[in-house]
Each structure stands twice: as structure tokens, then as C-alpha cells.
Short mmCIF file of C-alpha atoms and ligand atoms in Angstrom, two decimals:
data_model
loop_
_atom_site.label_atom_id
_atom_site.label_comp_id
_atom_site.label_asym_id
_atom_site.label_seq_id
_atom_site.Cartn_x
_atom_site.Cartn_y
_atom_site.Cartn_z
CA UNK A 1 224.83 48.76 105.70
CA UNK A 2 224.00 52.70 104.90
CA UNK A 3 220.80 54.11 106.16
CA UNK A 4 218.53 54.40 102.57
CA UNK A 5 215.01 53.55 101.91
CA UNK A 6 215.22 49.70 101.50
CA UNK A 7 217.27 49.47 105.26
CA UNK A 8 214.59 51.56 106.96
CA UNK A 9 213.04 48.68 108.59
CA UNK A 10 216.13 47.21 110.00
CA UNK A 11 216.94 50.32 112.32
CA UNK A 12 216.29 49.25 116.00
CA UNK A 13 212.75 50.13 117.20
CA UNK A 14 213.06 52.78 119.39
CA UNK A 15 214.21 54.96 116.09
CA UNK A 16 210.98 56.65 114.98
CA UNK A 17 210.85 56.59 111.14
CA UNK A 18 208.43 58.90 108.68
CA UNK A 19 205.13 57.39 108.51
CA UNK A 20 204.20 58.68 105.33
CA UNK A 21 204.49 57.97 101.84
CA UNK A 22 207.38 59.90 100.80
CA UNK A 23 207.18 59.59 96.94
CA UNK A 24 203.93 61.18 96.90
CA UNK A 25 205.17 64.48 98.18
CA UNK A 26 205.29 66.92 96.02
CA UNK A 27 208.16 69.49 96.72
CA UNK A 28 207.02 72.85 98.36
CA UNK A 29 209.88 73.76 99.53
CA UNK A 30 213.24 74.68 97.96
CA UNK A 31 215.87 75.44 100.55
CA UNK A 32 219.11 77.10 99.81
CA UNK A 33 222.18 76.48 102.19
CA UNK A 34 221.12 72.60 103.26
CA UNK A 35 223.43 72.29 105.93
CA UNK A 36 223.40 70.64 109.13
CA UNK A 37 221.43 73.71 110.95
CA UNK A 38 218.31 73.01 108.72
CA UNK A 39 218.29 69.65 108.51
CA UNK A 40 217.97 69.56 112.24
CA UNK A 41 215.24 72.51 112.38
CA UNK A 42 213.21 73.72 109.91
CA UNK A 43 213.28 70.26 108.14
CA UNK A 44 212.47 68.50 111.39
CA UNK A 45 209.25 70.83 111.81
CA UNK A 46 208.11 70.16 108.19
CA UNK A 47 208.69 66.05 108.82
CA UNK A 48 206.42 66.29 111.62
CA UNK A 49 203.84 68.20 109.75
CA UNK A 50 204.26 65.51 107.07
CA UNK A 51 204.37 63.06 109.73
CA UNK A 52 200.51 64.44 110.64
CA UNK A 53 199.40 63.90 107.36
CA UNK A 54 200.10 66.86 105.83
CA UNK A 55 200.82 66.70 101.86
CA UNK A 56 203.25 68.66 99.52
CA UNK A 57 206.12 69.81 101.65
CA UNK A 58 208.78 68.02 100.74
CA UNK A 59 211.95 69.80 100.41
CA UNK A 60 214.38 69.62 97.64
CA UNK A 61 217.92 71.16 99.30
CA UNK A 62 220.25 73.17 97.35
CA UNK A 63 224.01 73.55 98.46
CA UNK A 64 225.74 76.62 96.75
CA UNK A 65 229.57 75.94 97.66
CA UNK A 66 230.27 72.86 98.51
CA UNK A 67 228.71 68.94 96.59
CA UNK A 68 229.47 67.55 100.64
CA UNK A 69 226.00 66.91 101.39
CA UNK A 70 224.50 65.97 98.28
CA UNK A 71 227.21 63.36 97.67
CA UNK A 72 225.82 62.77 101.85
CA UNK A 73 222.21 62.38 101.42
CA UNK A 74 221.47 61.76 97.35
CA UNK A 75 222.06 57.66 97.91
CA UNK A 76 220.62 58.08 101.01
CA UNK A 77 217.51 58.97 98.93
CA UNK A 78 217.63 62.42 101.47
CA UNK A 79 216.89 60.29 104.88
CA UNK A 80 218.99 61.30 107.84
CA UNK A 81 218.82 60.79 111.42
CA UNK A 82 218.82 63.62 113.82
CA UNK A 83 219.67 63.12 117.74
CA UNK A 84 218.35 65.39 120.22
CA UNK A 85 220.91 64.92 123.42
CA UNK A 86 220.78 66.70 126.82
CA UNK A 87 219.60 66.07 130.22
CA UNK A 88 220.94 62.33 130.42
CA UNK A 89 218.66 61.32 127.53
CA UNK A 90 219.54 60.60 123.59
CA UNK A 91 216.13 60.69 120.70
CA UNK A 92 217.04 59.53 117.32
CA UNK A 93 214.61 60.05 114.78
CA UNK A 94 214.99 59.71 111.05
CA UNK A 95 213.53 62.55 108.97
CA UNK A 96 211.98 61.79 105.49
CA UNK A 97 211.07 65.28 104.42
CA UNK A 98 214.07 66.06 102.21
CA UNK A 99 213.68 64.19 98.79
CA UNK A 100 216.94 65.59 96.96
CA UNK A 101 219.87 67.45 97.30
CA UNK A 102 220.74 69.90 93.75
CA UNK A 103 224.67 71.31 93.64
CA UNK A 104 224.08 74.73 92.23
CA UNK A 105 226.83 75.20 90.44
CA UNK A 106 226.39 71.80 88.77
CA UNK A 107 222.34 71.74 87.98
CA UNK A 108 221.62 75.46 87.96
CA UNK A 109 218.83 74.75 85.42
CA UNK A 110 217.36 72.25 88.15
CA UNK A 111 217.08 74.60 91.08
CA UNK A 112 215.62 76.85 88.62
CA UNK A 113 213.27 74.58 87.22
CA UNK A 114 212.23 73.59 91.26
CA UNK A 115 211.66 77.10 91.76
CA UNK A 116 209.48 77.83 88.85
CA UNK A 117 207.24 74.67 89.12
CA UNK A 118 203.62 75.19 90.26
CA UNK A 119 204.41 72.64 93.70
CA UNK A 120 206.45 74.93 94.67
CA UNK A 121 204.98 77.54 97.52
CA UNK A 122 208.25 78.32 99.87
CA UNK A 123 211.65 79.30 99.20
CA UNK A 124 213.70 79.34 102.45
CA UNK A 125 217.59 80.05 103.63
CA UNK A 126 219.83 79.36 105.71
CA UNK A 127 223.13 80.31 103.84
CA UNK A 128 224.89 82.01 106.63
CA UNK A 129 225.20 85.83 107.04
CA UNK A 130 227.90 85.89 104.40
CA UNK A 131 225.45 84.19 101.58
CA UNK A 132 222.94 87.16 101.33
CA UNK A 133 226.78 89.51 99.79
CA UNK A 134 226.28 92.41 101.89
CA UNK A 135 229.26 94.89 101.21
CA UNK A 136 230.57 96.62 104.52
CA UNK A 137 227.45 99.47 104.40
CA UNK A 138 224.79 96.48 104.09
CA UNK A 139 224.00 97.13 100.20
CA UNK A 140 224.08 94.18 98.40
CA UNK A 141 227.44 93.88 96.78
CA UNK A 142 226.37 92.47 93.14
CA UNK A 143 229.97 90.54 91.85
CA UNK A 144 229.82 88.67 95.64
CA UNK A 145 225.89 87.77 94.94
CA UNK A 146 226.30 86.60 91.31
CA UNK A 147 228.01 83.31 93.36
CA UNK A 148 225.02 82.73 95.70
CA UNK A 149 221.36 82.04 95.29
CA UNK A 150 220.10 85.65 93.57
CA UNK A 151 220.56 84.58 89.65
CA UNK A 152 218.90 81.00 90.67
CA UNK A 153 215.88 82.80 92.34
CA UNK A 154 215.47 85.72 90.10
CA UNK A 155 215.19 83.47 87.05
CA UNK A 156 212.72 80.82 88.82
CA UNK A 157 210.66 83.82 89.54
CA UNK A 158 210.64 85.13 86.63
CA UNK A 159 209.78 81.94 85.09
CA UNK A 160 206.86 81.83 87.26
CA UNK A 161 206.01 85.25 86.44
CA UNK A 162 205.48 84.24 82.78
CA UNK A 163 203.76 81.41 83.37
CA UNK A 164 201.43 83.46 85.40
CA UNK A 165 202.13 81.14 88.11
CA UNK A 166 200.92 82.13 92.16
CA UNK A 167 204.48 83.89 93.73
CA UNK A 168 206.10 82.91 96.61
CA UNK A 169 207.02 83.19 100.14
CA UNK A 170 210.71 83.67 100.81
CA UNK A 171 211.80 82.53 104.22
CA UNK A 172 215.03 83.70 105.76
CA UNK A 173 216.08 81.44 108.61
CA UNK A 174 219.35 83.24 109.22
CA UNK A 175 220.85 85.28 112.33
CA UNK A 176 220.65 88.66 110.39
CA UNK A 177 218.99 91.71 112.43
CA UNK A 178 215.45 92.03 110.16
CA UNK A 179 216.17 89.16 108.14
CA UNK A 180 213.13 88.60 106.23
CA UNK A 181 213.21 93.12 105.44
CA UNK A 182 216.78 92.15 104.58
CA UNK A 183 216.24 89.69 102.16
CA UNK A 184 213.41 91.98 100.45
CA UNK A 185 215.90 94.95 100.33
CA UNK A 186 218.78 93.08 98.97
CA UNK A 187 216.29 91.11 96.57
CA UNK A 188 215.19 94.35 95.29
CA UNK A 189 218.51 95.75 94.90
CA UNK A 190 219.89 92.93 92.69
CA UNK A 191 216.33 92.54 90.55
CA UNK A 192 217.00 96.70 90.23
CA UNK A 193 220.55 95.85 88.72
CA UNK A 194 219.61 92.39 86.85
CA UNK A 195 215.85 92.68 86.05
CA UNK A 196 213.93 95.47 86.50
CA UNK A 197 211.09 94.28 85.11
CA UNK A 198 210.16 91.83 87.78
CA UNK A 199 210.59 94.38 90.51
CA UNK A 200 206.67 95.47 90.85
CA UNK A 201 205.77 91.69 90.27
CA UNK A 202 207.93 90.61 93.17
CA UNK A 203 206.80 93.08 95.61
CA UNK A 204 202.93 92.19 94.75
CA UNK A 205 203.16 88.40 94.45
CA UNK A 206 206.27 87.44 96.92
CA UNK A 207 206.31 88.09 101.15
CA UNK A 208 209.56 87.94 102.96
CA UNK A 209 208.18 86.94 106.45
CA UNK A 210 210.78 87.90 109.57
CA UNK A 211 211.79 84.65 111.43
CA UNK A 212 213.75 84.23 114.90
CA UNK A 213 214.98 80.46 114.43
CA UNK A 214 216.77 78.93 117.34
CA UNK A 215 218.67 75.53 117.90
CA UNK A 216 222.44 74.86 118.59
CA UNK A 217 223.72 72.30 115.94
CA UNK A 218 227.54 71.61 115.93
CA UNK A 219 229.02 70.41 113.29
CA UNK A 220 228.78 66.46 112.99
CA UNK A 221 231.92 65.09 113.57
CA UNK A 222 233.60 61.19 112.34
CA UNK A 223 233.32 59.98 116.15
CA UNK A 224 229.75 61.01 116.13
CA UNK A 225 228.76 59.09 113.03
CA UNK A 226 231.21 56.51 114.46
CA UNK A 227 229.32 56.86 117.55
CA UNK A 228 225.72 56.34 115.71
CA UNK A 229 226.71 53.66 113.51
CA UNK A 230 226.64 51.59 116.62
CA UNK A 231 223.26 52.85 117.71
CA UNK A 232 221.88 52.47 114.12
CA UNK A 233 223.00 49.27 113.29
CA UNK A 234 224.04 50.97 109.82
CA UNK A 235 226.11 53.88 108.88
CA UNK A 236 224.18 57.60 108.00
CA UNK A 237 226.47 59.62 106.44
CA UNK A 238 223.95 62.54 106.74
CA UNK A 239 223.68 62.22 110.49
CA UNK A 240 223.19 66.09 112.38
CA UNK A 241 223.16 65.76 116.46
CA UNK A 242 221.48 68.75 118.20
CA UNK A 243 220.25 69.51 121.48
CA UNK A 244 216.74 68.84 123.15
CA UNK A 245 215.46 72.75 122.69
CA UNK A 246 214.47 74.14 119.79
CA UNK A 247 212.23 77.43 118.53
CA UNK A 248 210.75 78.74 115.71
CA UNK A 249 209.04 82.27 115.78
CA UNK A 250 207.69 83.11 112.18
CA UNK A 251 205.78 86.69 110.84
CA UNK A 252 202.34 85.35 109.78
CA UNK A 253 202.95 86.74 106.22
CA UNK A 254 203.12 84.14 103.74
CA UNK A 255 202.19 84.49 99.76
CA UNK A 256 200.48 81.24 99.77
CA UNK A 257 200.12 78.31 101.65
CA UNK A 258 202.38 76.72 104.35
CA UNK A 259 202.79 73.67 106.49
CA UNK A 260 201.12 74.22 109.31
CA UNK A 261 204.40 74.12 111.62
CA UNK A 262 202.64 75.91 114.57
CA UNK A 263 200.95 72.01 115.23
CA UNK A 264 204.48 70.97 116.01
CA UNK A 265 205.85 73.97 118.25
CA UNK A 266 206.53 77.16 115.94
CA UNK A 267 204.93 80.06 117.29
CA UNK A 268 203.03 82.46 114.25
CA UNK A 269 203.32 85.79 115.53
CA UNK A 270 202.69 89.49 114.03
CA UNK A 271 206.00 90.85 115.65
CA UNK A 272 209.13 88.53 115.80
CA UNK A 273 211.45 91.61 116.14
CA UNK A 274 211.25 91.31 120.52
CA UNK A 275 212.59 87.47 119.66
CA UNK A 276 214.56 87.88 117.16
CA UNK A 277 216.44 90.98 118.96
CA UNK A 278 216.78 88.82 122.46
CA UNK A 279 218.01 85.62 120.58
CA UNK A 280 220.23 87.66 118.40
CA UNK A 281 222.15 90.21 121.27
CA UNK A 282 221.46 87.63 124.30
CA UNK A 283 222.35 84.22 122.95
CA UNK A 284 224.54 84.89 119.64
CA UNK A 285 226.01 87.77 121.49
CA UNK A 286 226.99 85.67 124.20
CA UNK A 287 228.02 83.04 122.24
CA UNK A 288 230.48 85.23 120.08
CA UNK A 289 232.04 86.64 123.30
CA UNK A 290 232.57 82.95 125.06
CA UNK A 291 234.15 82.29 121.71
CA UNK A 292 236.78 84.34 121.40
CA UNK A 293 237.09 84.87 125.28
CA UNK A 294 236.78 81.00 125.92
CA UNK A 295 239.69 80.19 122.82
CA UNK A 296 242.23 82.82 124.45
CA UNK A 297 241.99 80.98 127.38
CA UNK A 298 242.58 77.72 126.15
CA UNK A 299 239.01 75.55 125.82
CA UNK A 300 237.31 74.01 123.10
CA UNK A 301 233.87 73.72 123.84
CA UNK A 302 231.34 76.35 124.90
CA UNK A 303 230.47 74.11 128.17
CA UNK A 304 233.81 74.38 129.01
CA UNK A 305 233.82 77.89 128.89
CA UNK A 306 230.51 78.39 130.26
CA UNK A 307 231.82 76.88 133.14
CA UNK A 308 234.53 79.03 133.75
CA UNK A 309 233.32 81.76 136.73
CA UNK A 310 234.76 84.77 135.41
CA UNK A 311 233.32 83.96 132.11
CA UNK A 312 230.40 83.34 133.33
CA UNK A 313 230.07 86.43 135.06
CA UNK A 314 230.67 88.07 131.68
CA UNK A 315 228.24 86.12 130.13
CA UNK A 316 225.55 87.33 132.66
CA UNK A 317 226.63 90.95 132.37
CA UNK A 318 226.51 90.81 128.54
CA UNK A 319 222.81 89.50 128.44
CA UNK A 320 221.63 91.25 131.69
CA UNK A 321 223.13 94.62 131.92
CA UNK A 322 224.00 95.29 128.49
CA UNK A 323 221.80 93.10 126.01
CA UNK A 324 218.58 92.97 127.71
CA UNK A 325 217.76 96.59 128.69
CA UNK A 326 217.87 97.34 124.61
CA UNK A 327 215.12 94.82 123.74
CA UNK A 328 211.50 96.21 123.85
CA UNK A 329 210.51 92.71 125.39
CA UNK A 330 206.97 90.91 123.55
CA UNK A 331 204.65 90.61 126.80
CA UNK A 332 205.27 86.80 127.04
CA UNK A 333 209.14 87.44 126.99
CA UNK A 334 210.80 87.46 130.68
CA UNK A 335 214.69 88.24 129.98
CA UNK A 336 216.02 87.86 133.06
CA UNK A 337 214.69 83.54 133.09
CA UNK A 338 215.65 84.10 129.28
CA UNK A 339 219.33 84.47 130.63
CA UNK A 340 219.05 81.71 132.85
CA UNK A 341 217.78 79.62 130.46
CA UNK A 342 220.61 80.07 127.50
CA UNK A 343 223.53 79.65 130.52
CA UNK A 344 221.76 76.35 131.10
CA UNK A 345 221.77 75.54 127.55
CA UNK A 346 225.44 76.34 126.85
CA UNK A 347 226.07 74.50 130.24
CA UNK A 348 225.39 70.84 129.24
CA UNK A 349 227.95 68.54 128.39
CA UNK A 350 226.30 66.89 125.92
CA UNK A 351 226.19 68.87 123.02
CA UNK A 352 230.16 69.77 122.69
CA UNK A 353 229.48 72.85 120.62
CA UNK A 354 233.11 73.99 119.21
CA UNK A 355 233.95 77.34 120.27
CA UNK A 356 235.85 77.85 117.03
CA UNK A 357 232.63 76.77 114.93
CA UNK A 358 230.94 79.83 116.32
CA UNK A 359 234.28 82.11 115.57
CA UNK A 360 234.11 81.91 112.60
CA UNK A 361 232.76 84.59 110.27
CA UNK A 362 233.31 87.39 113.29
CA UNK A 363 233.12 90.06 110.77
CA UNK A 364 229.72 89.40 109.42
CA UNK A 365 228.42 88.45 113.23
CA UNK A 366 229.06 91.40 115.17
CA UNK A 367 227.49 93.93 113.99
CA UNK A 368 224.14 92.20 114.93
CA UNK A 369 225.05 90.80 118.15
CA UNK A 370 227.24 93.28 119.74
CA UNK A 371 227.39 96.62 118.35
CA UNK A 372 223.29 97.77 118.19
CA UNK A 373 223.73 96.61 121.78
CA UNK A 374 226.67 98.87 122.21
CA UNK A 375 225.25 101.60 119.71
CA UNK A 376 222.27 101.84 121.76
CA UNK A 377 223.93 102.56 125.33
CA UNK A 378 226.16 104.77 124.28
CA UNK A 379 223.43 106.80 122.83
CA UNK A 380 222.30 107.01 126.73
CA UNK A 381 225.81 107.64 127.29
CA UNK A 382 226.36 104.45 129.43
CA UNK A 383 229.38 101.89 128.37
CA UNK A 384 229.39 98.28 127.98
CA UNK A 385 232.44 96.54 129.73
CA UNK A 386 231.78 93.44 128.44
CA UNK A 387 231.32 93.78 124.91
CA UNK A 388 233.95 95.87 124.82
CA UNK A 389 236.28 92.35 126.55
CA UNK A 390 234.91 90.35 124.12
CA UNK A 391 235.75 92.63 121.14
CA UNK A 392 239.10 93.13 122.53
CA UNK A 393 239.28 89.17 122.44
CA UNK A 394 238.37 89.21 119.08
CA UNK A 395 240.84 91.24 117.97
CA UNK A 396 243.72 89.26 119.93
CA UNK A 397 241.72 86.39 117.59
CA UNK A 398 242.29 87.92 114.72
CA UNK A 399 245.89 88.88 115.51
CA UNK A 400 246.59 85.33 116.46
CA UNK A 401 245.40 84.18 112.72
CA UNK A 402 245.53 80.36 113.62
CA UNK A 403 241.81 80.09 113.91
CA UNK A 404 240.70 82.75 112.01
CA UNK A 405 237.56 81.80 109.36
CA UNK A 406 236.25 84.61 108.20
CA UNK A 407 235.72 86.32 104.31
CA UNK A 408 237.10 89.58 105.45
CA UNK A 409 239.73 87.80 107.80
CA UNK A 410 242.65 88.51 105.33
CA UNK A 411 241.99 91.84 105.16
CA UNK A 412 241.29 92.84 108.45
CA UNK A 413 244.76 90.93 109.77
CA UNK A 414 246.32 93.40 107.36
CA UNK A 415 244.80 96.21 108.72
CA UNK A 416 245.17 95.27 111.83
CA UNK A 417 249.06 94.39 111.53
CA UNK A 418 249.44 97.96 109.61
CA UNK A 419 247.21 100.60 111.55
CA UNK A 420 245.87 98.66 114.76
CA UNK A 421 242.94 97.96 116.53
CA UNK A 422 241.50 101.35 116.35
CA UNK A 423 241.37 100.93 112.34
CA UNK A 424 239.76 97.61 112.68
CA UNK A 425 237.02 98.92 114.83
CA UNK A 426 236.73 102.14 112.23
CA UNK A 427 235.88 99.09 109.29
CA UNK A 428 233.39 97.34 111.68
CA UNK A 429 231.69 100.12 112.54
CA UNK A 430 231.39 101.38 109.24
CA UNK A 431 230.18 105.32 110.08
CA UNK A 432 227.84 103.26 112.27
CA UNK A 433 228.36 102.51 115.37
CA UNK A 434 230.17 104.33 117.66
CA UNK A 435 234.14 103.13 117.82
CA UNK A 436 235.07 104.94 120.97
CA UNK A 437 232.16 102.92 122.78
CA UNK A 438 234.44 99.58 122.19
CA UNK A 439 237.76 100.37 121.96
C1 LIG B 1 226.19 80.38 116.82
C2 LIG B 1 224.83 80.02 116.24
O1 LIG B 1 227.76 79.63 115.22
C3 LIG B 1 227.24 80.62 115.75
O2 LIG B 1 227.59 81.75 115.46
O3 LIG B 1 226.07 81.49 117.64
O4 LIG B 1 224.93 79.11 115.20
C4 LIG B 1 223.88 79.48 117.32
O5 LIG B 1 224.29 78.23 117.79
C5 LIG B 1 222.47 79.37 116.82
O6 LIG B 1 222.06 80.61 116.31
C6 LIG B 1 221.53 78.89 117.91
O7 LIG B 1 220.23 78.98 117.49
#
């Protein structure tokens, strides 16, 4: 038996299911990059809105590389279960809000035509930091971005524009610094290069809110679904397991209307930047340096290596000493039980996060989580010893090759095996940051 509409009411009772009508949504939402990390997030808030009798938000997902999770979810009519582990405790719920899953590459006209339809308020992403093509100085690099979702939203919005349709608000749920000014910039530069035209309509008609989103998702693995087939009585394909914690802080700055997440634990805020600067130096920051510390010395998981004293003493000094004295902290922010907190998340057992899921993609990561940290102590001419470990690890990583998952990785192992280090922290830093400060 495969979780699908029709085996919804043989699932065990303790497995909440939506309690709303799901064919009369309407989509709202089209969401680029439908991987496990939404699914378990910002689809999860937008089923509980829906859940509280909200109407129109359904989501129609959009996967730009890879037909995995349509071929997942489509006969699955989009249900999937999410589990929310830690402390000793296991919640499975189902989640109804996603209604279809489009392959780019095979239905462009259809995520187009999504886009462009009146239903449609909110388009949202989570397509990695590779997906928005920045070249190596941050501009958008156009041959990289005619392969991700640019063309598909340029010519919905332009199809709205002639229609003389409302515009839209364009959500970036990624761990860029600024994401939401990112995604205007880089939206600008590739309407400047494609379609000039639209350029004063988007910037009068379309918001790019700044989010801080935050919830560890590994990858599902076969023994989990394995694992959940047992629980479920019947096999979901789509399954994402998560841990118990989860946070949303969103830029009240949307074009149009929205679900009204904040019933259901997102916070609307004017500033994100403190969050989004604490979650992305303190927690990604830390995570990037237990991976490639935590792999050289032989674990798997991030509890493992949490758990490890000496990196665990890193960990601290990376999020105390060096991460935490850059962030202009929001008055409700304490960093020091902010700390705490993460070591406690990346402590439990539970969640077997993969140290090499979070390696991957180094070169698009650090800038954001270790090198404005760095940039902005050596300004005050003070040094940060354990960045500059975990950069040295990453480079050992890089050098090793087995592991390495990353766009730039061939290139950088050639520089690396031809000039050295020093050249590889020269590319990173790109004019800037300061190379001395990690070398
Ligand atoms: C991780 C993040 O894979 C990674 O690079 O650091 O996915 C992290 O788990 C999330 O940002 C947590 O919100």
C-alpha cells in the first residue's frame, strides 16, 4: 500500500492528516527547488495555515535538475509525511499543502503558466546557494542562470505584466547573506540582459522580502522510509524526517497577500538581518567547520562530532568569540543561550545529520558563514583561530577529493594541486576578504 489520497484513512490514528478540502485550493504558491528542506518547513507552515482554514495556498513544487521527487510525490497526489524526532519522542504528520510537482525542464510552459495565473500571489526558493548562478564576484553569471529558474520567472512575470495582472512576492528561503536583496539584484541583472522592459514593472509591482529560515533536514535515507513503512502501515516514498525545532523569521514586505504563517510560529519582523546573520555565522558556520573537521577525523554524523571535546571547544569558540561579537544582536536575541542552544541541537542522536551532506557545496558556503566573520575581525585587527582550523580542514577536504561535492570542486583541486592553499584562499576571497586572516 503507498500513502495517496484514497489510503489516507487507513494510516494509524495517532498520524494527524490535513483537515481540509484539498481540491479546492487554489495554488498561491509556486516553489522552486522542492526538496526535502521545504517540504519539511515552509510547506509544513502553509499546511497548518490551511489546516486553520485558510484558502488558496496550495503549492505547486517545481524541481529544476533532477524528475526524483515528482516521480516521489505526483502518484502520491503531493501527500507526504514529515517526522519531527528528538528528545525521546517521534510526530508524524502528513502534509496536504503541495498539490503537484512540475519538472522544469520537461513542462517549462507549465511552471510558466503557474506563475502567470491570477491564484498565484508567492513565488518562493529554496534552490541552494548554487541555484541563484552567482559568478565568483557575486554578479549573476547569465550562461549558469539560463539552467535555473530566471527564464521560467521572467516570462511568468511578464505574462502577468500583460495581462495587467497584481505582481508578486518573491521569497528566498535560502542560506545566502541578504537573500531576499540578493535575489532582487540578481533578478535585475538578468531582466537588464534578457528583458529590459520589465525592469521598472518588477521593481514597482514585485517585493523580495529577507527571510532567516531554520530547520535541520537530512537527507531521507532507504532505512528511514524502511523504518516508516512500519509505522505507516504503507510505504511514502516522499517521506522527509526533521527535528523537533524549527524557525521562520520573514521581512513584513509582501506584494500581496500571504498565509498568515505567524498563527503557526513564524515571526514577521521589519529587520531579519540580526537573525539571519546569527543563524548564518553561528549555526551554518559551525556546521561547515564540524564538517570538514568532524570527516578528517573519521565520523559521520554531526552528533558524533559534536560530541567530540576538542571539537566542541571549537565549536564554542567559533560562535562565541569569533561569530557572535560581529552580529548587531535584535533586542530579543541573547547569543550566548543562542550557542547553547544550537550545541544542543547538533547534540541529539536522533536526527543523524550526515556530515558530508553539509560538505558539500564548500565553495558557495563560506563566504557567508566564515569569511564576513573573519573579514570583520581582522578589520579590528584581531584573528580567528578557529575559522582559520576549519578552513585549513577544508582544504585537506578538498585535497582528499573522495567526498568532495561541490560546482567549483574540480577546479579548485586543480588549483590547489598546482599553486597551493594560498591560491585557493586568493579564489575564495575574491579581492574580498582578507587571505592572510585564514591562511
Ligand atoms: C547545513 C544547513 O547543509 C548545510 O550546509 O548547514 O542545511 C542547515 O542544516 C540548515 O541551514 C539548518 O537550518
Amino acid at each position: 500500500m503507498r500513502l495517496s489520497p484514497d489510503t489516507l484513512a487507513s494510516l494509524p490514528g495517532d498520524i494527524a492528516v490535513p483537515s481540509y478540502d484539498r481540491e479546492a485550493q487554489a495554488i498561491g504558491i509556486v516553489h522552486f527547488g522542492i526538496g526535502a528542506f521545504h517540504r519539511a518547513h515552509q510547506a509544513w507552515y502553509t499546511d497548518l495555515a490551511l489546516n486553520a482554514g485558510e484558502q488558496g495556498w496550495a503549492i505547486s513544487g517545481v524541481s529544476l535538475r533532477s524528475a526524483s521527487v515528482a516521480e516521489q510525490l505526483n502518484p502520491q497526489d503531493g501527500l507526504y509525511s514529515v517526522t519531527a524526532r528528538g528528545g525521546g519522542t517521534s510526530a508524524t504528520r502528513i502534509v496536504g499543502a503541495v498539490r503537484e510537482v512540475l519538472f522544469a525542464p520537461q513542462d517549462p510552459e507549465a511552471v510558466v503558466a503557474r506563475i502567470a495565473s491570477p491564484d498565484c500571489r508567492i513565488v518562493s526558493f529554496t534552490v541552494t546557494e548554487k541555484g541563484y548562478a552567482r559568478a565568483g564576484d557575486g554578479s549573476l553569471d547569465i550562461a549558469a542562470a539560463e539552467h535555473s529558474f530566471y527564464p521560467l520567472l521572467a516570462e511568468g512575470l511578464a505574462q502577468r505584466k500583460a495581462a495587467e495582472l497584481p505582481g508578486i512576492t518573491l521569497l528566498s528561503c535560502d542560506n545566502l547573506a541578504e537573500n531576499g536583496q540578493q535575489l532582487t539584484r540578481l533578478m535585475r541583472e538578468w531582466l537588464a540582459a534578457k528583458d529590459p522592459a520589465l525592469i521598472d514593472w518588477f521593481a514597482a509591482h514585485c517585493t523580495c522580502p529577507q527571510t532567516m529560515i531554520d530547520r535541520i533536514v537530512p537527507a531521507t535515507t532507504e532505512e528511514d522510509r524502511a523504518a516508516l513503512e512500519d509505522k505507516l502501515g504503507m510505504r511514502d516514498e516522499g517521506a522527509v524526517l526533521t527535528e523537533a525545532f524549527s524557525q521562520w523569521v520573514i521581512e513584513d514586505r509582501f506584494a500581496g497577500p500571504r498565509p498568515k504563517w505567524e498563527d503557526h510560529g513564524a515571526q514577521l519582523v521589519a529587520d531579519v538581518a540580526p537573525y539571519e546573520t546569527a543563524k548564518l555565522r553561528m549555526l551554518n558556520g559551525a556546521h561547515s567547520m564540524l564538517a570538514y573537521c568532524g570527516l578528517e577525523r573519521g565520523f559521520t554524523f554531526v552528533h558524533e562530532a559534536i560530541a567530540d571535546p576538542q571539537l566542541q571547544a571549537l565549536t564554542r569558540l567559533l560562535m562565541i568569540e569569533e561569530a557572535a561579537p560581529t552580529i548587531d544582536a535584535a533586542p530579543d536575541q541573547d547569543l550566548a543561550a543562542y550557542a547553547e542552544s544550537l550545541i544542543e541541537r547538533f547534540a541529539e542522536p536522533a536526527v543523524r545529520h550526515r556530515l558530508a551532506q553539509i560538505a558539500m557545496d564548500g565553495s558557495q558556503k563560506i563566504p557567508q558563514r566564515w569569511l564576513d566573520t573573519v573579514t570583520w575581525h581582522n578589520d579590528r585587527g584581531q584573528e580567528c583561530p578557529a575559522i582559520r582550523t576549519a578552513f585549513h580542514a577544508w582544504i585537506a577536504h578538498l585535497a582528499d577529493g573522495d567526498l568532495v561535492n561541490d560546482p567549483q570542486g574540480d577546479e579548485l583541486r586543480e588549483l590547489l594541486g598546482s599553486a597551493g592553499p594560498e591560491a585557493v584562499a586568493r579564489r575564495m576571497a575574491d579581492g574580498r576578504f582578507p587571505i592572510e586572516a585564514i591562511l
